[in-house]
């Protein structure tokens, strides 16, 4: 019994340390506010430095504010980042692929692209479930660490009849919580 208690206490301690690590690195944490609530994304500059830098640049410009989720497939992903809402638009600046070993799990945030691996721009998606067929072919650059229940509430469709939108997106370090 004592061993079980000690193991549980260690697990709680590890979870607290993990949460604290995300809180401490506010420069690499995004707040994605939806009409339902806040989604917190921990970015991975160690795995995709150029993608993280570009996303932060766009966020700080207010690029994503008001943008809809134009492609939402249950059991797969929710895609956003196109200011036209058609799935054909972007910021106009392509990013070379940074394929890495991050798996596409529930909550993984990854860059959308066309057939050309180096065609990523501003569009990204959040995985609803494990999507191993994307591993090594799409640049994963972050992970939802809070508010995944709000991602689950995003309106479904290609495009949705009444699309959900990003109310505001910000880098946590900018201090406008």
PDB file of C-alpha atoms in Angstrom:
ATOM      1  CA  UNK A   1       0.000   0.000   0.000  1.00  0.00           C
ATOM      2  CA  UNK A   2       2.826   2.351   0.893  1.00  0.00           C
ATOM      3  CA  UNK A   3       4.506   1.645  -2.463  1.00  0.00           C
ATOM      4  CA  UNK A   4       1.296   2.474  -4.353  1.00  0.00           C
ATOM      5  CA  UNK A   5       0.947   5.720  -2.408  1.00  0.00           C
ATOM      6  CA  UNK A   6       4.551   6.715  -3.168  1.00  0.00           C
ATOM      7  CA  UNK A   7       4.105   5.894  -6.852  1.00  0.00           C
ATOM      8  CA  UNK A   8       0.952   8.021  -7.030  1.00  0.00           C
ATOM      9  CA  UNK A   9       2.707  10.905  -5.283  1.00  0.00           C
ATOM     10  CA  UNK A  10       5.594  10.717  -7.770  1.00  0.00           C
ATOM     11  CA  UNK A  11       3.141  10.752 -10.686  1.00  0.00           C
ATOM     12  CA  UNK A  12       1.366  13.821  -9.284  1.00  0.00           C
ATOM     13  CA  UNK A  13       4.737  15.512  -8.864  1.00  0.00           C
ATOM     14  CA  UNK A  14       5.711  14.741 -12.462  1.00  0.00           C
ATOM     15  CA  UNK A  15       2.411  16.076 -13.769  1.00  0.00           C
ATOM     16  CA  UNK A  16       2.902  19.277 -11.771  1.00  0.00           C
ATOM     17  CA  UNK A  17       6.410  19.703 -13.148  1.00  0.00           C
ATOM     18  CA  UNK A  18       5.126  19.175 -16.693  1.00  0.00           C
ATOM     19  CA  UNK A  19       2.377  21.782 -16.216  1.00  0.00           C
ATOM     20  CA  UNK A  20       4.859  24.215 -14.714  1.00  0.00           C
ATOM     21  CA  UNK A  21       7.219  23.749 -17.664  1.00  0.00           C
ATOM     22  CA  UNK A  22       4.498  24.895 -20.075  1.00  0.00           C
ATOM     23  CA  UNK A  23       3.642  27.852 -17.840  1.00  0.00           C
ATOM     24  CA  UNK A  24       7.272  28.920 -17.625  1.00  0.00           C
ATOM     25  CA  UNK A  25       7.854  28.920 -21.374  1.00  0.00           C
ATOM     26  CA  UNK A  26       5.259  31.539 -22.282  1.00  0.00           C
ATOM     27  CA  UNK A  27       7.212  32.588 -25.376  1.00  0.00           C
ATOM     28  CA  UNK A  28       6.390  29.163 -26.861  1.00  0.00           C
ATOM     29  CA  UNK A  29       2.810  28.896 -25.635  1.00  0.00           C
ATOM     30  CA  UNK A  30      -0.203  30.031 -27.660  1.00  0.00           C
ATOM     31  CA  UNK A  31      -3.650  30.928 -26.414  1.00  0.00           C
ATOM     32  CA  UNK A  32      -6.228  30.107 -29.077  1.00  0.00           C
ATOM     33  CA  UNK A  33      -9.539  31.545 -27.925  1.00  0.00           C
ATOM     34  CA  UNK A  34     -12.661  29.979 -29.411  1.00  0.00           C
ATOM     35  CA  UNK A  35     -16.243  31.007 -28.718  1.00  0.00           C
ATOM     36  CA  UNK A  36     -16.454  27.990 -26.364  1.00  0.00           C
ATOM     37  CA  UNK A  37     -13.251  28.596 -24.379  1.00  0.00           C
ATOM     38  CA  UNK A  38      -9.464  28.796 -24.447  1.00  0.00           C
ATOM     39  CA  UNK A  39      -7.193  26.224 -26.087  1.00  0.00           C
ATOM     40  CA  UNK A  40      -3.573  26.246 -24.878  1.00  0.00           C
ATOM     41  CA  UNK A  41      -0.921  25.093 -27.349  1.00  0.00           C
ATOM     42  CA  UNK A  42       2.667  24.293 -26.389  1.00  0.00           C
ATOM     43  CA  UNK A  43       4.847  24.990 -29.421  1.00  0.00           C
ATOM     44  CA  UNK A  44       7.957  22.953 -30.244  1.00  0.00           C
ATOM     45  CA  UNK A  45      10.717  25.218 -31.598  1.00  0.00           C
ATOM     46  CA  UNK A  46      13.161  22.364 -31.001  1.00  0.00           C
ATOM     47  CA  UNK A  47      11.334  20.259 -33.617  1.00  0.00           C
ATOM     48  CA  UNK A  48      10.136  22.932 -36.082  1.00  0.00           C
ATOM     49  CA  UNK A  49      11.899  26.255 -35.389  1.00  0.00           C
ATOM     50  CA  UNK A  50      10.910  28.000 -38.634  1.00  0.00           C
ATOM     51  CA  UNK A  51       7.262  26.995 -38.347  1.00  0.00           C
ATOM     52  CA  UNK A  52       7.045  28.130 -34.730  1.00  0.00           C
ATOM     53  CA  UNK A  53       8.733  31.448 -35.589  1.00  0.00           C
ATOM     54  CA  UNK A  54       6.357  32.064 -38.520  1.00  0.00           C
ATOM     55  CA  UNK A  55       3.234  31.152 -36.542  1.00  0.00           C
ATOM     56  CA  UNK A  56       4.282  33.501 -33.722  1.00  0.00           C
ATOM     57  CA  UNK A  57       4.917  36.258 -36.272  1.00  0.00           C
ATOM     58  CA  UNK A  58       1.427  35.792 -37.758  1.00  0.00           C
ATOM     59  CA  UNK A  59      -0.184  35.594 -34.309  1.00  0.00           C
ATOM     60  CA  UNK A  60       1.480  38.844 -33.243  1.00  0.00           C
ATOM     61  CA  UNK A  61       0.179  40.527 -36.412  1.00  0.00           C
ATOM     62  CA  UNK A  62      -3.382  39.434 -35.514  1.00  0.00           C
ATOM     63  CA  UNK A  63      -3.526  37.341 -38.699  1.00  0.00           C
ATOM     64  CA  UNK A  64      -5.555  34.485 -37.164  1.00  0.00           C
ATOM     65  CA  UNK A  65      -8.100  36.611 -35.277  1.00  0.00           C
ATOM     66  CA  UNK A  66     -11.567  35.992 -36.736  1.00  0.00           C
ATOM     67  CA  UNK A  67     -10.398  33.248 -39.122  1.00  0.00           C
ATOM     68  CA  UNK A  68     -12.766  30.265 -39.492  1.00  0.00           C
ATOM     69  CA  UNK A  69     -12.157  26.530 -39.314  1.00  0.00           C
ATOM     70  CA  UNK A  70     -12.892  25.710 -42.947  1.00  0.00           C
ATOM     71  CA  UNK A  71     -12.273  21.939 -42.896  1.00  0.00           C
ATOM     72  CA  UNK A  72     -13.321  19.844 -39.906  1.00  0.00           C
ATOM     73  CA  UNK A  73     -13.461  16.065 -40.241  1.00  0.00           C
ATOM     74  CA  UNK A  74     -14.679  14.064 -37.223  1.00  0.00           C
ATOM     75  CA  UNK A  75     -12.113  11.560 -35.986  1.00  0.00           C
ATOM     76  CA  UNK A  76      -9.386  13.276 -38.017  1.00  0.00           C
ATOM     77  CA  UNK A  77      -8.737  17.014 -37.667  1.00  0.00           C
ATOM     78  CA  UNK A  78      -9.896  20.660 -37.598  1.00  0.00           C
ATOM     79  CA  UNK A  79      -8.130  22.974 -40.079  1.00  0.00           C
ATOM     80  CA  UNK A  80      -7.869  26.765 -40.005  1.00  0.00           C
ATOM     81  CA  UNK A  81      -5.525  29.571 -40.992  1.00  0.00           C
ATOM     82  CA  UNK A  82      -7.008  30.621 -44.329  1.00  0.00           C
ATOM     83  CA  UNK A  83      -8.310  34.197 -44.160  1.00  0.00           C
ATOM     84  CA  UNK A  84     -10.564  33.550 -47.182  1.00  0.00           C
ATOM     85  CA  UNK A  85     -12.256  30.571 -45.492  1.00  0.00           C
ATOM     86  CA  UNK A  86     -12.016  28.537 -48.714  1.00  0.00           C
ATOM     87  CA  UNK A  87      -8.948  26.424 -47.943  1.00  0.00           C
ATOM     88  CA  UNK A  88      -7.093  28.075 -50.827  1.00  0.00           C
ATOM     89  CA  UNK A  89      -5.711  31.166 -49.083  1.00  0.00           C
ATOM     90  CA  UNK A  90      -2.837  31.960 -46.802  1.00  0.00           C
ATOM     91  CA  UNK A  91      -0.391  34.645 -45.760  1.00  0.00           C
ATOM     92  CA  UNK A  92       1.541  34.509 -49.026  1.00  0.00           C
ATOM     93  CA  UNK A  93       4.791  33.273 -47.474  1.00  0.00           C
ATOM     94  CA  UNK A  94       5.706  29.603 -47.898  1.00  0.00           C
ATOM     95  CA  UNK A  95       7.681  27.670 -45.275  1.00  0.00           C
ATOM     96  CA  UNK A  96      10.020  24.803 -46.131  1.00  0.00           C
ATOM     97  CA  UNK A  97       9.020  21.510 -44.521  1.00  0.00           C
ATOM     98  CA  UNK A  98      10.574  20.613 -41.175  1.00  0.00           C
ATOM     99  CA  UNK A  99       9.541  16.984 -40.940  1.00  0.00           C
ATOM    100  CA  UNK A 100      10.347  15.598 -37.516  1.00  0.00           C
ATOM    101  CA  UNK A 101       9.679  12.619 -35.283  1.00  0.00           C
ATOM    102  CA  UNK A 102       6.697  14.106 -33.432  1.00  0.00           C
ATOM    103  CA  UNK A 103       3.749  11.726 -33.846  1.00  0.00           C
ATOM    104  CA  UNK A 104       0.342  12.988 -34.933  1.00  0.00           C
ATOM    105  CA  UNK A 105      -1.624  12.171 -31.787  1.00  0.00           C
ATOM    106  CA  UNK A 106      -4.851  13.593 -30.401  1.00  0.00           C
ATOM    107  CA  UNK A 107      -4.062  17.282 -29.861  1.00  0.00           C
ATOM    108  CA  UNK A 108      -1.064  17.486 -32.209  1.00  0.00           C
ATOM    109  CA  UNK A 109      -0.885  20.804 -34.078  1.00  0.00           C
ATOM    110  CA  UNK A 110       0.632  20.494 -37.547  1.00  0.00           C
ATOM    111  CA  UNK A 111       1.059  22.640 -40.657  1.00  0.00           C
ATOM    112  CA  UNK A 112      -1.278  22.036 -43.576  1.00  0.00           C
ATOM    113  CA  UNK A 113       0.199  21.985 -47.069  1.00  0.00           C
ATOM    114  CA  UNK A 114      -0.522  21.181 -50.707  1.00  0.00           C
ATOM    115  CA  UNK A 115       1.186  18.335 -52.625  1.00  0.00           C
ATOM    116  CA  UNK A 116       4.513  20.168 -52.509  1.00  0.00           C
ATOM    117  CA  UNK A 117       6.114  19.403 -49.117  1.00  0.00           C
ATOM    118  CA  UNK A 118       7.452  22.979 -49.022  1.00  0.00           C
ATOM    119  CA  UNK A 119       4.063  24.636 -49.527  1.00  0.00           C
ATOM    120  CA  UNK A 120       3.107  25.206 -45.884  1.00  0.00           C
ATOM    121  CA  UNK A 121       1.975  28.784 -45.231  1.00  0.00           C
ATOM    122  CA  UNK A 122      -0.448  29.903 -42.519  1.00  0.00           C
ATOM    123  CA  UNK A 123      -2.912  27.004 -42.471  1.00  0.00           C
ATOM    124  CA  UNK A 124      -2.634  24.470 -39.666  1.00  0.00           C
ATOM    125  CA  UNK A 125      -4.708  21.686 -38.189  1.00  0.00           C
ATOM    126  CA  UNK A 126      -5.336  20.077 -34.822  1.00  0.00           C
ATOM    127  CA  UNK A 127      -5.713  16.290 -34.743  1.00  0.00           C
ATOM    128  CA  UNK A 128      -8.790  14.795 -33.072  1.00  0.00           C
ATOM    129  CA  UNK A 129      -7.259  11.311 -32.982  1.00  0.00           C
ATOM    130  CA  UNK A 130      -4.046   9.455 -33.795  1.00  0.00           C
ATOM    131  CA  UNK A 131      -3.225   9.957 -37.485  1.00  0.00           C
ATOM    132  CA  UNK A 132      -0.036   7.965 -38.008  1.00  0.00           C
ATOM    133  CA  UNK A 133      -0.259   8.255 -41.809  1.00  0.00           C
ATOM    134  CA  UNK A 134       0.743  11.938 -41.402  1.00  0.00           C
ATOM    135  CA  UNK A 135       3.919  11.164 -39.442  1.00  0.00           C
ATOM    136  CA  UNK A 136       7.045  12.264 -41.279  1.00  0.00           C
ATOM    137  CA  UNK A 137       5.027  13.893 -44.091  1.00  0.00           C
ATOM    138  CA  UNK A 138       3.604  16.929 -42.297  1.00  0.00           C
ATOM    139  CA  UNK A 139       5.380  19.327 -39.951  1.00  0.00           C
ATOM    140  CA  UNK A 140       4.106  18.891 -36.408  1.00  0.00           C
ATOM    141  CA  UNK A 141       4.963  22.051 -34.477  1.00  0.00           C
ATOM    142  CA  UNK A 142       2.884  21.933 -31.303  1.00  0.00           C
ATOM    143  CA  UNK A 143       0.454  20.150 -29.053  1.00  0.00           C
ATOM    144  CA  UNK A 144      -2.748  21.109 -27.256  1.00  0.00           C
ATOM    145  CA  UNK A 145      -2.027  20.983 -23.517  1.00  0.00           C
ATOM    146  CA  UNK A 146      -5.321  22.459 -22.354  1.00  0.00           C
ATOM    147  CA  UNK A 147      -8.810  22.979 -23.746  1.00  0.00           C
ATOM    148  CA  UNK A 148      -9.000  20.029 -26.131  1.00  0.00           C
ATOM    149  CA  UNK A 149     -12.657  19.735 -25.109  1.00  0.00           C
ATOM    150  CA  UNK A 150     -13.194  23.074 -26.903  1.00  0.00           C
ATOM    151  CA  UNK A 151     -11.500  21.789 -30.058  1.00  0.00           C
ATOM    152  CA  UNK A 152     -13.987  18.906 -29.950  1.00  0.00           C
ATOM    153  CA  UNK A 153     -16.822  21.481 -30.130  1.00  0.00           C
ATOM    154  CA  UNK A 154     -15.684  23.031 -33.444  1.00  0.00           C
ATOM    155  CA  UNK A 155     -18.417  22.854 -36.113  1.00  0.00           C
ATOM    156  CA  UNK A 156     -17.968  19.931 -38.527  1.00  0.00           C
ATOM    157  CA  UNK A 157     -17.934  20.141 -42.336  1.00  0.00           C
ATOM    158  CA  UNK A 158     -15.906  20.893 -45.472  1.00  0.00           C
ATOM    159  CA  UNK A 159     -16.744  23.739 -45.061  1.00  0.00           C
ATOM    160  CA  UNK A 160     -19.078  23.726 -42.047  1.00  0.00           C
ATOM    161  CA  UNK A 161     -22.500  25.313 -42.678  1.00  0.00           C
ATOM    162  CA  UNK A 162     -21.848  27.693 -39.764  1.00  0.00           C
ATOM    163  CA  UNK A 163     -18.088  27.563 -39.233  1.00  0.00           C
ATOM    164  CA  UNK A 164     -16.467  28.080 -35.862  1.00  0.00           C
ATOM    165  CA  UNK A 165     -13.837  30.781 -35.763  1.00  0.00           C
ATOM    166  CA  UNK A 166     -10.794  31.854 -33.832  1.00  0.00           C
ATOM    167  CA  UNK A 167     -11.908  34.734 -31.643  1.00  0.00           C
ATOM    168  CA  UNK A 168      -8.313  35.674 -30.786  1.00  0.00           C
ATOM    169  CA  UNK A 169      -4.927  34.021 -30.865  1.00  0.00           C
ATOM    170  CA  UNK A 170      -1.964  35.269 -28.849  1.00  0.00           C
ATOM    171  CA  UNK A 171       1.477  34.320 -27.600  1.00  0.00           C
ATOM    172  CA  UNK A 172       1.224  33.840 -23.839  1.00  0.00           C
ATOM    173  CA  UNK A 173       4.364  35.926 -23.233  1.00  0.00           C
ATOM    174  CA  UNK A 174       2.597  38.988 -24.610  1.00  0.00           C
ATOM    175  CA  UNK A 175       0.659  39.091 -21.336  1.00  0.00           C
ATOM    176  CA  UNK A 176      -2.904  39.805 -22.494  1.00  0.00           C
ATOM    177  CA  UNK A 177      -4.554  36.896 -20.733  1.00  0.00           C
TER     178      UNK A 177
END
